[in-house]
Amino acid sequence: MKNSQAGLAVASLAMIVTAIGCHPGGGGSGGGSSASSATSTGSDGTGGSIDTVAVSCPGNRWIGKITPGETCPASPPGGPWVSTPLFGDQAPKGPLAGYCLYEWGPDTPPDATTLPSYKEKMPLEWLDRDCAVVAPLSDASDAAAAVIPTLSTAFLAQIEAPTSPVPVPAATSAVRVAIIDAWPSVDKIGSSPHGAAMAGLVEGLTCDALGLPACTISAVPELTLNLLDPGQRDNVNGGYFGFQGKLARSVYDAVTAWQAEEPTARLVLNLSLGWDKRFNTTPGGAMSAAVSAANDALVYAACQGALIFVAAGNTTGGPTPPTGPTYPAAWETQPAPIVGVGCPKSPGTGPLLHAVGGVDGFDARLPNSREGGRPVLAAPAFMVPSSKKIGASTFALGPFTGSSVSSAVASAVAAAVWHYAPGLSPVDVAAALRTSGEPLLPVADFCLGALCPKIHRISLCRALQATSFPMLVCPTIAAGTGKNAVWTAADLTTYETHAQLLDASLLATLTPATGCSTGVHTGTNGLFGGPSACPTEQYEDAIINVALTPQPGCTPCPACQLTLDKSGGRMILDLQIDDALTYQPTPMVLALASKAATLERYDLYDTAGVGGAGLKPGSVYQITLPATSLAYRADFQYATIEWLDDASRTQTTSALLIVSK
């Protein structure tokens, strides 16, 4: 940890050698980037327009599809375009052999007029831009390391980890979990900790949780998110997001490496990433070649016997947030391929892949989940910490909130099931996760087939019990009977010792604003030169399109707490601001919500000493707020803070732990 007040709070955690935060910069609420490969614009924060295609699809990579067996058209002699088959010279016969990739070599802006033609088609008639919109789907930071033990205990309880040793059967199988993400290699964390953290979750829920002495379940990196921005890649340390075509190639490479290195092992592909559907099509409305290549690569992987789990997606915020699942998760509605030429090992009757959504300790949808985007499978994914051992050092990563976590959890549980029951087919493993899981009340928003079943929360112990160990005793948690973590007295004492105390009790004298979609207690907001009647409804119009900022952004407060103090008639915010931030985040709105709706909203911007000056990275704050008008009703189950990074004019949302005393 850096030498800061935040660092004082974690000094006693001997298990942590180094803690890794999120990447510098602002923006994002943990969802995948959303814009269009067709022409679209977003605000630049000054009233102007931004061509999101020019930023996210800069034209330095183009993908086209030719007749399989033909050779990709060569670039003009001496031209700046580097031409290669997207899936390499050794790609198998079939659909994957027909994709061509053209990359711009010089540092000068790309010139699409010098791309080659194909038969009678001009360059732009057969080539589509490759868009840099594939992004991880969780929020994370190292700022909350002090409460990692508390968060870990709550997470392991909700995933129903076995509380006693799991027997070792006579026959097991090695399982390989390919982490298609930002993790660059086994010997480093990388620029973004996201991929390594997903690998840490897989290892923690398999080898560590099951007490396997010689573990043959391995997480392996497949670097996909290698971009620092759409025109700058880092294949050594990785980046924060990536091209759709790169995802396609990564899926193919993961299968190829498995077949070459561990052909007798089972293969699970974990894709804790995604993009919005608005990036699927060309200006003419057809599916882009890059997206088609990603779909074909996943079909190829399924045909080789891989089991695929994908994050369902998180909201991106803004005045009109996108709905439905992100891609590739939305392809759960596509049936798995059938056995035939080029498809020797169909996963069986079921979907091509398995989308996974997140729930909190109450089994409620996550605050950052997408409307219409909840799949059949769900897993705990609220403030989940991870750790990754690299050499002799252990790195604390997170906590994370989002469907990235739920996908990694599903991949881990599937790997554990497959390890002990190697005779199961991929579809059998996935079915075991669903049928052994805890049925929740809501019905899934999307699935394969006309009628979707109820959402099922995955259970590690019950999945093993159903497939290999019927006598295993599982610590089951019935639907809705769990709970989120609560900070311990020691955690709170640390905050009271080191926190800067701020008084926001004047909010009690402010009157609710009228004309807003929900009640907002408000004063005068100088940020936009007028009253902040509806703070978020104002500043959302100034947000740069999320495609411009890699997801997830740096959440200023990844694991902070709101205490509803009934006896004292007040609320207390304990905020530990991420010391990895390179900007001062401005708190805009505190929202209190039930499972169904937002019930109260408070404008924090003009609160003396709180919003106007911004909060400093690495500092700890304890803020006293007025009593709520709804008398601490039991349905206050969510608390969120919406932040503004004034430098880049981007929005971030933090979900808080909420307790009542």
XYZ file of C-alpha atoms in Angstrom:
661
model
C 0.000 0.000 0.000
C 1.050 3.596 -0.502
C 2.010 5.602 2.573
C -1.356 7.190 3.286
C -4.106 7.183 5.855
C -5.709 4.397 3.857
C -2.493 2.453 4.232
C -2.720 2.688 8.036
C -5.953 0.747 7.933
C -4.406 -2.316 6.321
C -1.037 -2.499 8.008
C -2.154 -5.339 10.264
C -3.091 -7.690 7.426
C -0.010 -9.888 7.309
C -1.425 -11.939 4.452
C -1.206 -8.968 2.120
C 2.185 -8.273 0.626
C 1.017 -5.793 -1.982
C -2.381 -4.357 -2.831
C -3.273 -3.381 -6.379
C -5.806 -0.705 -7.265
C -7.669 0.014 -10.470
C -6.105 1.817 -13.380
C -5.687 5.611 -13.288
C -8.341 7.826 -14.795
C -12.016 8.301 -14.252
C -15.308 7.153 -15.528
C -17.523 4.170 -15.743
C -19.748 2.376 -13.330
C -18.397 -1.061 -13.938
C -20.234 -1.918 -17.100
C -19.066 -2.683 -20.602
C -18.516 0.144 -23.059
C -21.563 1.113 -25.039
C -21.712 2.992 -28.297
C -22.284 1.980 -31.870
C -20.241 0.780 -34.754
C -22.793 2.726 -36.694
C -22.417 6.495 -36.498
C -23.357 7.922 -33.118
C -22.367 10.852 -30.963
C -21.999 11.659 -27.300
C -21.508 14.829 -25.313
C -17.985 16.122 -24.748
C -19.040 17.870 -21.538
C -19.018 21.314 -23.166
C -22.103 21.034 -25.325
C -20.229 19.699 -28.337
C -20.544 16.282 -29.935
C -18.116 13.395 -30.064
C -18.085 10.797 -32.814
C -17.934 7.655 -30.683
C -17.011 5.575 -33.720
C -13.939 7.687 -34.395
C -12.790 7.117 -30.825
C -13.766 3.492 -30.187
C -13.452 2.236 -33.775
C -10.493 4.352 -34.960
C -10.004 2.523 -38.261
C -6.541 1.136 -37.506
C -7.889 -2.440 -37.619
C -10.251 -3.850 -40.256
C -11.666 -7.357 -40.558
C -13.246 -8.976 -43.596
C -14.525 -12.420 -44.477
C -13.630 -14.234 -47.688
C -14.420 -17.666 -49.056
C -12.627 -20.272 -46.880
C -9.612 -21.658 -48.672
C -8.803 -18.437 -50.484
C -5.869 -16.202 -49.609
C -6.447 -12.837 -47.949
C -6.008 -10.046 -50.516
C -2.589 -8.488 -50.195
C -2.123 -4.822 -49.401
C -0.660 -2.653 -52.170
C 3.129 -3.161 -52.501
C 4.927 -1.050 -49.952
C 1.628 -0.081 -48.365
C 1.185 0.616 -44.645
C -1.351 -2.160 -43.953
C -0.141 -5.438 -42.413
C -2.313 -8.309 -43.651
C -2.712 -11.604 -41.752
C -5.364 -14.290 -41.363
C -7.235 -13.326 -38.176
C -6.888 -16.826 -36.723
C -3.380 -17.465 -38.056
C -1.987 -19.495 -40.919
C -2.811 -22.789 -39.198
C -6.490 -22.102 -38.582
C -8.638 -25.189 -39.180
C -10.742 -25.523 -42.266
C -14.195 -24.066 -41.964
C -15.554 -20.631 -40.997
C -12.452 -19.547 -39.051
C -10.268 -19.841 -42.147
C -12.132 -17.072 -43.956
C -11.287 -14.051 -41.779
C -8.670 -11.479 -42.796
C -7.158 -8.834 -40.518
C -5.569 -5.578 -41.705
C -3.638 -3.464 -39.206
C -2.163 -0.018 -39.822
C 1.586 0.028 -39.297
C 2.760 3.681 -39.128
C 2.110 6.184 -36.364
C 0.323 8.483 -38.802
C -3.512 8.403 -38.954
C -4.823 5.373 -40.854
C -5.875 5.787 -44.483
C -8.731 3.425 -45.368
C -8.478 4.288 -49.057
C -5.308 2.192 -49.316
C -6.993 -1.027 -48.128
C -7.214 -3.812 -50.732
C -10.296 -4.787 -52.696
C -11.710 -8.316 -52.741
C -12.902 -9.561 -56.107
C -15.465 -7.043 -57.310
C -15.895 -5.462 -53.864
C -14.221 -2.185 -52.928
C -12.393 -2.068 -49.547
C -15.262 -0.628 -47.515
C -17.714 -3.026 -49.109
C -16.103 -6.146 -47.638
C -14.154 -4.826 -44.635
C -15.545 -3.671 -41.262
C -13.853 -1.714 -38.501
C -12.696 -3.650 -35.469
C -14.005 -1.764 -32.403
C -12.055 -1.400 -29.166
C -15.054 -1.929 -26.907
C -14.457 -5.232 -25.115
C -14.139 -4.372 -21.439
C -14.061 -6.063 -18.032
C -17.248 -6.023 -15.981
C -16.495 -5.201 -12.339
C -15.474 -2.312 -10.126
C -12.412 -2.691 -7.938
C -9.859 -0.902 -5.774
C -7.336 -1.571 -3.046
C -8.741 1.075 -0.711
C -10.860 -1.294 1.378
C -8.181 -3.795 2.331
C -8.946 -3.263 6.014
C -12.282 -5.019 5.677
C -11.165 -7.808 3.332
C -11.469 -10.536 6.013
C -15.031 -9.394 6.751
C -15.925 -9.330 3.068
C -14.304 -12.706 2.409
C -16.266 -14.372 5.190
C -19.557 -13.030 3.850
C -18.722 -14.118 0.287
C -17.707 -17.667 1.234
C -20.901 -18.035 3.243
C -23.082 -16.914 0.339
C -21.337 -19.198 -2.172
C -21.823 -22.033 0.352
C -18.211 -23.150 0.451
C -17.788 -26.541 2.164
C -16.994 -26.234 5.853
C -15.334 -29.663 6.063
C -12.715 -31.367 3.859
C -13.979 -32.780 0.569
C -13.087 -36.471 0.094
C -10.580 -37.385 -2.594
C -12.105 -39.901 -5.017
C -10.166 -42.486 -6.961
C -10.504 -40.722 -10.309
C -10.147 -37.021 -10.965
C -9.343 -34.936 -14.006
C -7.172 -31.928 -14.587
C -9.204 -28.822 -15.430
C -7.844 -25.798 -17.236
C -9.647 -22.459 -16.797
C -8.600 -19.962 -19.460
C -8.935 -16.392 -18.162
C -9.703 -14.403 -21.320
C -9.080 -10.982 -19.860
C -6.392 -8.409 -18.979
C -4.039 -10.844 -17.205
C -0.826 -10.798 -19.290
C 1.127 -13.760 -17.870
C 1.471 -16.044 -14.866
C 4.396 -14.048 -13.477
C 2.718 -10.629 -13.181
C -0.516 -8.865 -12.303
C -0.469 -6.475 -15.244
C -1.608 -2.920 -15.848
C -5.155 -3.799 -14.785
C -5.648 -6.210 -11.874
C -8.969 -7.395 -13.289
C -7.841 -10.573 -15.045
C -5.459 -11.658 -12.300
C -8.241 -11.120 -9.768
C -10.585 -13.371 -11.730
C -7.837 -16.011 -11.783
C -7.441 -15.571 -8.032
C -11.144 -16.179 -7.499
C -10.954 -19.407 -9.525
C -7.967 -20.633 -7.530
C -9.464 -19.560 -4.229
C -12.723 -21.445 -4.795
C -11.049 -24.613 -6.068
C -7.558 -25.505 -4.924
C -7.701 -23.407 -1.744
C -11.317 -23.857 -0.655
C -11.289 -27.598 -1.324
C -7.913 -28.174 0.326
C -6.422 -29.985 -2.659
C -2.770 -30.820 -1.818
C -1.671 -31.370 -5.431
C -4.152 -29.252 -7.315
C -4.695 -30.039 -10.981
C -7.128 -27.178 -11.515
C -5.217 -24.322 -13.125
C -6.064 -20.778 -14.171
C -4.143 -19.762 -17.287
C -3.903 -16.287 -18.856
C -5.093 -15.432 -22.345
C -4.438 -11.723 -22.824
C -7.362 -10.068 -24.605
C -7.638 -6.619 -23.024
C -4.293 -5.305 -24.259
C -5.205 -1.704 -25.083
C -4.316 1.391 -23.090
C -6.370 3.391 -25.581
C -7.761 2.414 -29.005
C -4.441 3.276 -30.654
C -1.976 2.039 -28.019
C -1.497 -1.594 -27.064
C 0.648 -3.231 -24.411
C 1.167 -6.947 -24.971
C 3.676 -7.165 -22.118
C 1.657 -5.749 -19.224
C -1.809 -5.776 -20.756
C -4.302 -2.933 -20.844
C -7.821 -2.012 -19.827
C -9.966 -2.990 -22.821
C -9.632 -4.601 -26.237
C -10.817 -5.163 -29.786
C -13.650 -7.520 -30.651
C -11.394 -9.230 -33.183
C -8.747 -9.721 -30.506
C -11.342 -11.481 -28.361
C -12.098 -13.830 -31.251
C -8.432 -14.672 -31.678
C -7.961 -15.115 -27.911
C -10.745 -17.709 -27.746
C -9.134 -19.627 -30.604
C -5.656 -19.365 -29.031
C -6.972 -20.604 -25.667
C -8.353 -23.727 -27.341
C -5.182 -24.265 -29.369
C -2.940 -23.945 -26.288
C -5.137 -26.389 -24.368
C -4.981 -28.983 -27.130
C -1.200 -28.622 -27.372
C -0.337 -28.480 -23.661
C -3.039 -30.380 -21.735
C -5.169 -32.324 -24.216
C -6.489 -34.710 -21.551
C -7.645 -31.904 -19.275
C -11.109 -30.370 -19.350
C -11.348 -26.770 -20.597
C -13.420 -23.947 -19.123
C -13.366 -20.525 -20.785
C -14.065 -17.563 -18.508
C -15.033 -14.301 -20.206
C -15.563 -11.676 -17.508
C -15.941 -9.021 -20.191
C -18.347 -7.735 -22.794
C -19.602 -5.004 -25.095
C -22.982 -3.424 -25.738
C -25.229 -4.574 -28.574
C -24.919 -1.172 -30.251
C -21.417 -2.206 -31.302
C -22.621 -5.314 -33.141
C -23.592 -3.891 -36.488
C -22.152 -1.968 -39.404
C -23.680 1.322 -40.572
C -25.741 -0.785 -42.976
C -27.242 -2.825 -40.131
C -25.416 -6.129 -40.777
C -23.400 -7.928 -38.101
C -19.823 -6.694 -38.330
C -17.097 -9.116 -39.376
C -15.361 -8.710 -36.007
C -18.503 -9.700 -34.090
C -19.136 -12.582 -36.488
C -15.570 -13.771 -35.903
C -16.111 -13.711 -32.125
C -19.260 -15.784 -32.487
C -17.576 -18.276 -34.816
C -14.642 -18.606 -32.412
C -16.980 -19.431 -29.517
C -18.817 -21.978 -31.671
C -15.437 -23.513 -32.528
C -14.492 -23.684 -28.836
C -17.779 -25.397 -27.974
C -17.203 -27.869 -30.805
C -13.876 -28.821 -29.244
C -15.509 -29.574 -25.892
C -14.986 -26.302 -24.006
C -17.471 -25.055 -21.408
C -17.980 -21.295 -21.643
C -19.116 -18.827 -18.961
C -19.627 -15.129 -19.711
C -20.446 -12.109 -17.536
C -23.998 -10.884 -18.152
C -22.977 -7.221 -18.007
C -23.318 -4.154 -15.795
C -25.003 -0.827 -16.363
C -22.988 2.045 -17.812
C -25.044 4.848 -16.264
C -26.012 7.991 -18.121
C -29.454 9.408 -18.876
C -30.454 6.459 -21.090
C -28.486 3.430 -19.891
C -28.499 0.455 -22.284
C -30.661 -2.523 -21.448
C -30.393 -6.259 -21.955
C -27.262 -8.370 -21.552
C -23.919 -7.420 -23.016
C -22.277 -9.553 -25.675
C -21.094 -12.316 -25.850
C -23.412 -13.155 -22.897
C -26.501 -12.496 -25.027
C -25.546 -15.476 -27.184
C -26.904 -17.749 -24.476
C -30.058 -17.617 -26.576
C -28.127 -19.364 -29.370
C -28.203 -23.178 -29.291
C -24.975 -25.132 -29.021
C -23.625 -26.541 -32.287
C -24.429 -30.128 -33.200
C -21.807 -32.765 -33.884
C -20.724 -32.854 -37.489
C -17.870 -31.998 -39.805
C -15.521 -29.697 -37.906
C -17.505 -30.130 -34.691
C -16.346 -33.346 -32.996
C -17.459 -32.582 -29.431
C -20.688 -30.653 -29.211
C -21.445 -29.689 -25.592
C -24.874 -31.281 -25.973
C -28.417 -29.982 -25.948
C -28.294 -26.521 -24.472
C -27.029 -23.000 -25.149
C -23.774 -22.092 -26.886
C -22.526 -20.480 -23.657
C -23.739 -19.682 -20.157
C -24.260 -16.104 -19.032
C -23.929 -15.405 -15.309
C -25.366 -12.491 -13.347
C -24.634 -11.246 -9.856
C -26.557 -11.020 -6.600
C -25.730 -9.552 -3.222
C -26.006 -11.207 0.177
C -29.782 -10.738 0.187
C -30.026 -12.495 -3.208
C -31.149 -9.184 -4.698
C -29.875 -7.950 -8.047
C -26.710 -5.880 -7.891
C -27.113 -2.092 -7.948
C -25.108 -1.993 -11.198
C -26.976 -4.776 -13.018
C -28.627 -4.048 -16.362
C -32.380 -3.873 -16.836
C -33.511 -6.907 -18.800
C -30.106 -8.521 -18.450
C -30.520 -11.158 -15.736
C -29.693 -14.731 -16.881
C -30.616 -18.103 -15.416
C -27.363 -18.492 -13.491
C -26.392 -16.077 -10.733
C -23.609 -15.966 -8.158
C -22.620 -13.717 -5.238
C -20.821 -10.700 -6.690
C -21.160 -7.835 -4.203
C -17.892 -6.439 -2.805
C -15.947 -9.655 -3.375
C -12.210 -9.514 -2.628
C -9.630 -11.617 -4.425
C -5.939 -12.342 -4.086
C -3.320 -13.688 -6.457
C -0.005 -15.275 -5.638
C 2.782 -14.283 -8.017
C 6.057 -15.938 -7.087
C 6.647 -15.424 -3.383
C 4.264 -12.463 -3.122
C 0.521 -12.423 -2.544
C -1.395 -9.498 -3.996
C -4.708 -8.367 -2.527
C -7.062 -7.434 -5.361
C -10.421 -5.727 -5.147
C -13.000 -5.892 -3.758
C -15.081 -6.174 -6.929
C -18.785 -5.666 -7.573
C -20.208 -6.856 -10.867
C -20.948 -9.736 -13.168
C -17.233 -10.314 -13.788
C -17.166 -11.883 -10.353
C -20.237 -14.018 -10.968
C -18.755 -15.426 -14.186
C -15.487 -16.294 -12.438
C -17.415 -17.956 -9.604
C -19.359 -20.087 -12.096
C -16.129 -21.055 -13.850
C -14.582 -22.043 -10.524
C -17.545 -24.154 -9.410
C -17.712 -25.821 -12.830
C -13.993 -26.603 -12.621
C -14.458 -28.163 -9.177
C -17.381 -30.281 -10.402
C -15.498 -31.410 -13.503
C -12.390 -32.225 -11.480
C -14.296 -34.724 -9.344
C -16.693 -35.916 -12.064
C -14.622 -36.045 -15.260
C -17.187 -38.184 -17.058
C -19.731 -35.372 -17.232
C -20.262 -33.543 -20.516
C -20.058 -29.733 -20.632
C -23.848 -29.467 -20.714
C -24.094 -31.827 -17.719
C -21.708 -29.650 -15.696
C -23.638 -26.485 -16.481
C -26.940 -28.190 -15.709
C -25.567 -29.333 -12.353
C -24.747 -25.752 -11.405
C -28.317 -24.703 -12.135
C -30.278 -27.631 -10.688
C -28.233 -27.783 -7.489
C -28.355 -24.013 -6.994
C -30.814 -22.104 -4.856
C -33.915 -21.052 -6.842
C -34.672 -17.364 -6.432
C -37.996 -15.646 -6.936
C -37.329 -13.742 -10.196
C -37.539 -15.403 -13.598
C -34.556 -14.935 -15.905
C -34.802 -12.162 -18.494
C -33.233 -14.215 -21.287
C -32.375 -17.842 -21.983
C -32.421 -20.502 -24.683
C -36.079 -21.189 -25.404
C -39.367 -19.369 -25.145
C -39.979 -19.737 -21.400
C -37.165 -18.895 -19.014
C -36.911 -20.599 -15.598
C -36.281 -18.931 -12.268
C -32.844 -17.538 -11.572
C -30.679 -19.961 -9.578
C -27.863 -18.894 -7.253
C -24.852 -21.203 -7.660
C -23.665 -23.174 -4.615
C -20.165 -24.663 -4.533
C -21.004 -27.260 -1.905
C -24.368 -28.296 -3.327
C -22.906 -28.661 -6.836
C -20.301 -31.101 -5.494
C -22.923 -32.852 -3.411
C -25.150 -33.392 -6.450
C -22.402 -34.703 -8.733
C -19.832 -36.549 -6.620
C -20.384 -36.507 -2.851
C -24.025 -37.155 -1.860
C -23.019 -37.460 1.801
C -21.384 -34.031 1.850
C -23.028 -31.730 4.421
C -23.568 -28.278 2.978
C -24.100 -24.989 4.863
C -27.124 -23.985 2.798
C -28.579 -20.482 2.696
C -32.203 -20.314 1.591
C -33.239 -17.644 -0.894
C -33.264 -14.199 0.640
C -32.024 -15.303 4.060
C -28.388 -14.288 3.656
C -26.872 -10.925 4.471
C -24.225 -8.549 3.305
C -21.051 -7.992 5.268
C -21.022 -5.626 8.237
C -17.881 -3.918 9.406
C -16.555 -5.066 12.734
C -16.038 -2.845 15.753
C -12.301 -2.926 15.031
C -12.916 -1.686 11.485
C -14.985 1.224 12.778
C -12.445 2.034 15.484
C -9.782 2.328 12.798
C -11.922 4.808 10.935
C -12.725 6.869 14.009
C -9.018 7.068 14.799
C -7.795 8.130 11.378
C -10.814 9.708 9.670
C -11.310 13.337 8.849
C -14.635 14.231 10.461
C -17.063 16.167 8.286
C -20.479 17.507 9.246
C -23.227 17.373 6.642
C -26.126 17.748 9.060
C -27.276 20.944 7.306
C -28.853 18.681 4.714
C -31.683 18.290 7.195
C -32.738 21.924 6.614
C -32.964 21.604 2.831
C -36.291 21.049 1.169
C -36.994 18.278 -1.323
C -36.691 19.466 -4.887
C -39.722 19.427 -7.139
C -39.836 18.305 -10.731
C -37.320 15.488 -10.297
C -37.966 11.865 -11.033
C -37.314 11.159 -7.352
C -37.144 13.368 -4.288
C -33.785 15.106 -3.892
C -32.746 17.203 -0.921
C -30.910 20.069 -2.541
C -29.201 23.404 -2.185
C -27.461 25.513 -4.829
C -25.004 23.636 -6.997
C -22.320 25.944 -8.319
C -20.761 23.333 -10.572
C -23.191 24.064 -13.372
C -23.978 27.665 -12.488
C -27.458 27.089 -11.111
C -29.587 25.293 -8.546
C -29.018 21.564 -8.358
C -32.677 20.659 -8.456
C -31.889 17.312 -10.035
C -28.118 16.885 -9.732
C -27.710 13.657 -11.644
C -30.211 14.698 -14.273
C -28.022 17.749 -14.869
C -24.595 16.226 -14.908
C -25.572 13.105 -16.819
C -25.964 15.341 -19.856
C -22.305 16.299 -19.524
C -20.915 12.778 -19.323
C -18.526 11.726 -22.037
C -19.842 8.647 -23.798
C -18.640 5.610 -21.889
C -16.956 4.232 -24.992
C -14.293 6.892 -24.457
C -13.291 5.593 -21.036
C -12.182 2.012 -20.518
C -14.405 0.058 -18.159
C -14.435 -0.321 -15.292
C -13.473 3.080 -14.044
C -11.786 3.662 -10.732
C -14.571 3.482 -8.169
C -13.601 6.070 -5.525
C -15.182 4.078 -2.694
C -15.208 0.340 -3.464
C -16.167 -0.931 -0.006
C -17.498 1.863 2.155
C -20.322 1.832 4.687
C -23.437 3.824 5.574
C -24.635 3.372 9.150
C -28.236 4.246 10.001
C -27.956 5.324 13.636
C -31.500 5.091 15.005
C -30.659 6.100 18.565
C -28.653 9.111 17.454
C -31.090 10.161 14.751
C -28.422 10.407 12.086
C -26.643 8.648 9.249
C -22.876 8.126 9.198
C -20.857 7.678 6.023
C -17.485 5.966 6.408
C -15.544 6.550 3.192
C -12.029 5.354 2.452
C -11.092 6.943 -0.885
C -9.017 4.778 -3.197
C -5.381 5.850 -3.030
C -4.800 4.707 -6.636
C -6.931 7.532 -8.042
C -5.226 10.324 -9.962
C -8.078 12.793 -9.469
C -10.222 14.120 -6.633
C -13.684 12.562 -6.897
C -16.688 14.780 -6.235
C -19.644 13.108 -4.449
C -22.854 14.239 -6.115
C -25.796 12.200 -4.846
C -26.372 9.717 -2.031
C -29.290 7.408 -2.821
C -31.117 5.037 -0.486
C -33.134 2.316 -2.158
C -35.152 -0.830 -1.626
C -34.992 -3.866 -3.883
C -37.661 -2.269 -6.054
C -37.006 1.468 -6.184
C -34.969 4.455 -5.042
C -36.633 5.914 -1.948
C -34.467 8.884 -0.974
C -31.766 10.952 -2.659
C -29.485 13.573 -1.143
C -27.447 16.169 -3.024
C -23.952 16.013 -1.503
C -22.206 18.468 -3.798
C -22.781 21.683 -1.867
C -22.490 20.141 1.564
C -19.871 22.149 3.433
C -16.510 20.462 3.286
C -17.779 17.402 1.417
C -18.562 17.769 -2.252
C -17.380 21.148 -3.388
C -13.678 20.610 -2.761
C -13.610 16.972 -3.738
C -12.279 14.173 -1.554
C -8.585 13.333 -1.573
C -7.346 9.908 -2.725
C -5.938 7.875 0.140
C -7.859 9.790 2.800
C -10.452 8.433 5.213
C -13.630 10.388 5.944
C -16.432 9.983 8.459
C -19.372 12.167 7.473
C -22.386 12.822 9.677
C -25.644 13.156 7.745
C -29.185 13.997 8.907
C -31.759 11.413 9.847
C -33.732 9.979 6.967
C -37.335 11.061 6.507
C -38.547 7.480 6.177
C -37.522 6.491 9.697
C -35.024 3.781 8.762
C -37.512 1.505 7.070
C -36.454 -2.100 6.690
C -36.438 -1.743 2.919
C -33.369 0.504 2.947
C -31.216 -2.269 1.516
C -29.057 -0.327 -0.913
C -26.998 2.804 -0.583
C -25.066 4.244 -3.500
C -23.000 7.352 -4.111
C -22.818 8.854 -7.587
C -19.534 10.635 -8.191
C -18.206 13.060 -10.768
C -14.644 13.136 -12.048
C -14.606 16.810 -12.975
C -11.426 16.462 -15.047
C -12.880 14.058 -17.610
C -16.555 14.732 -16.784
C -17.345 11.076 -16.286
C -19.659 9.360 -13.815
C -18.851 6.622 -11.324
C -21.189 4.794 -8.957
C -20.160 3.186 -5.676
C -22.355 0.684 -3.860
C -22.090 0.970 -0.070
C -22.577 -1.522 2.693
C -25.637 -0.420 4.679
C -26.250 -1.290 8.316
C -28.712 -0.168 10.948
C -28.139 0.158 14.675
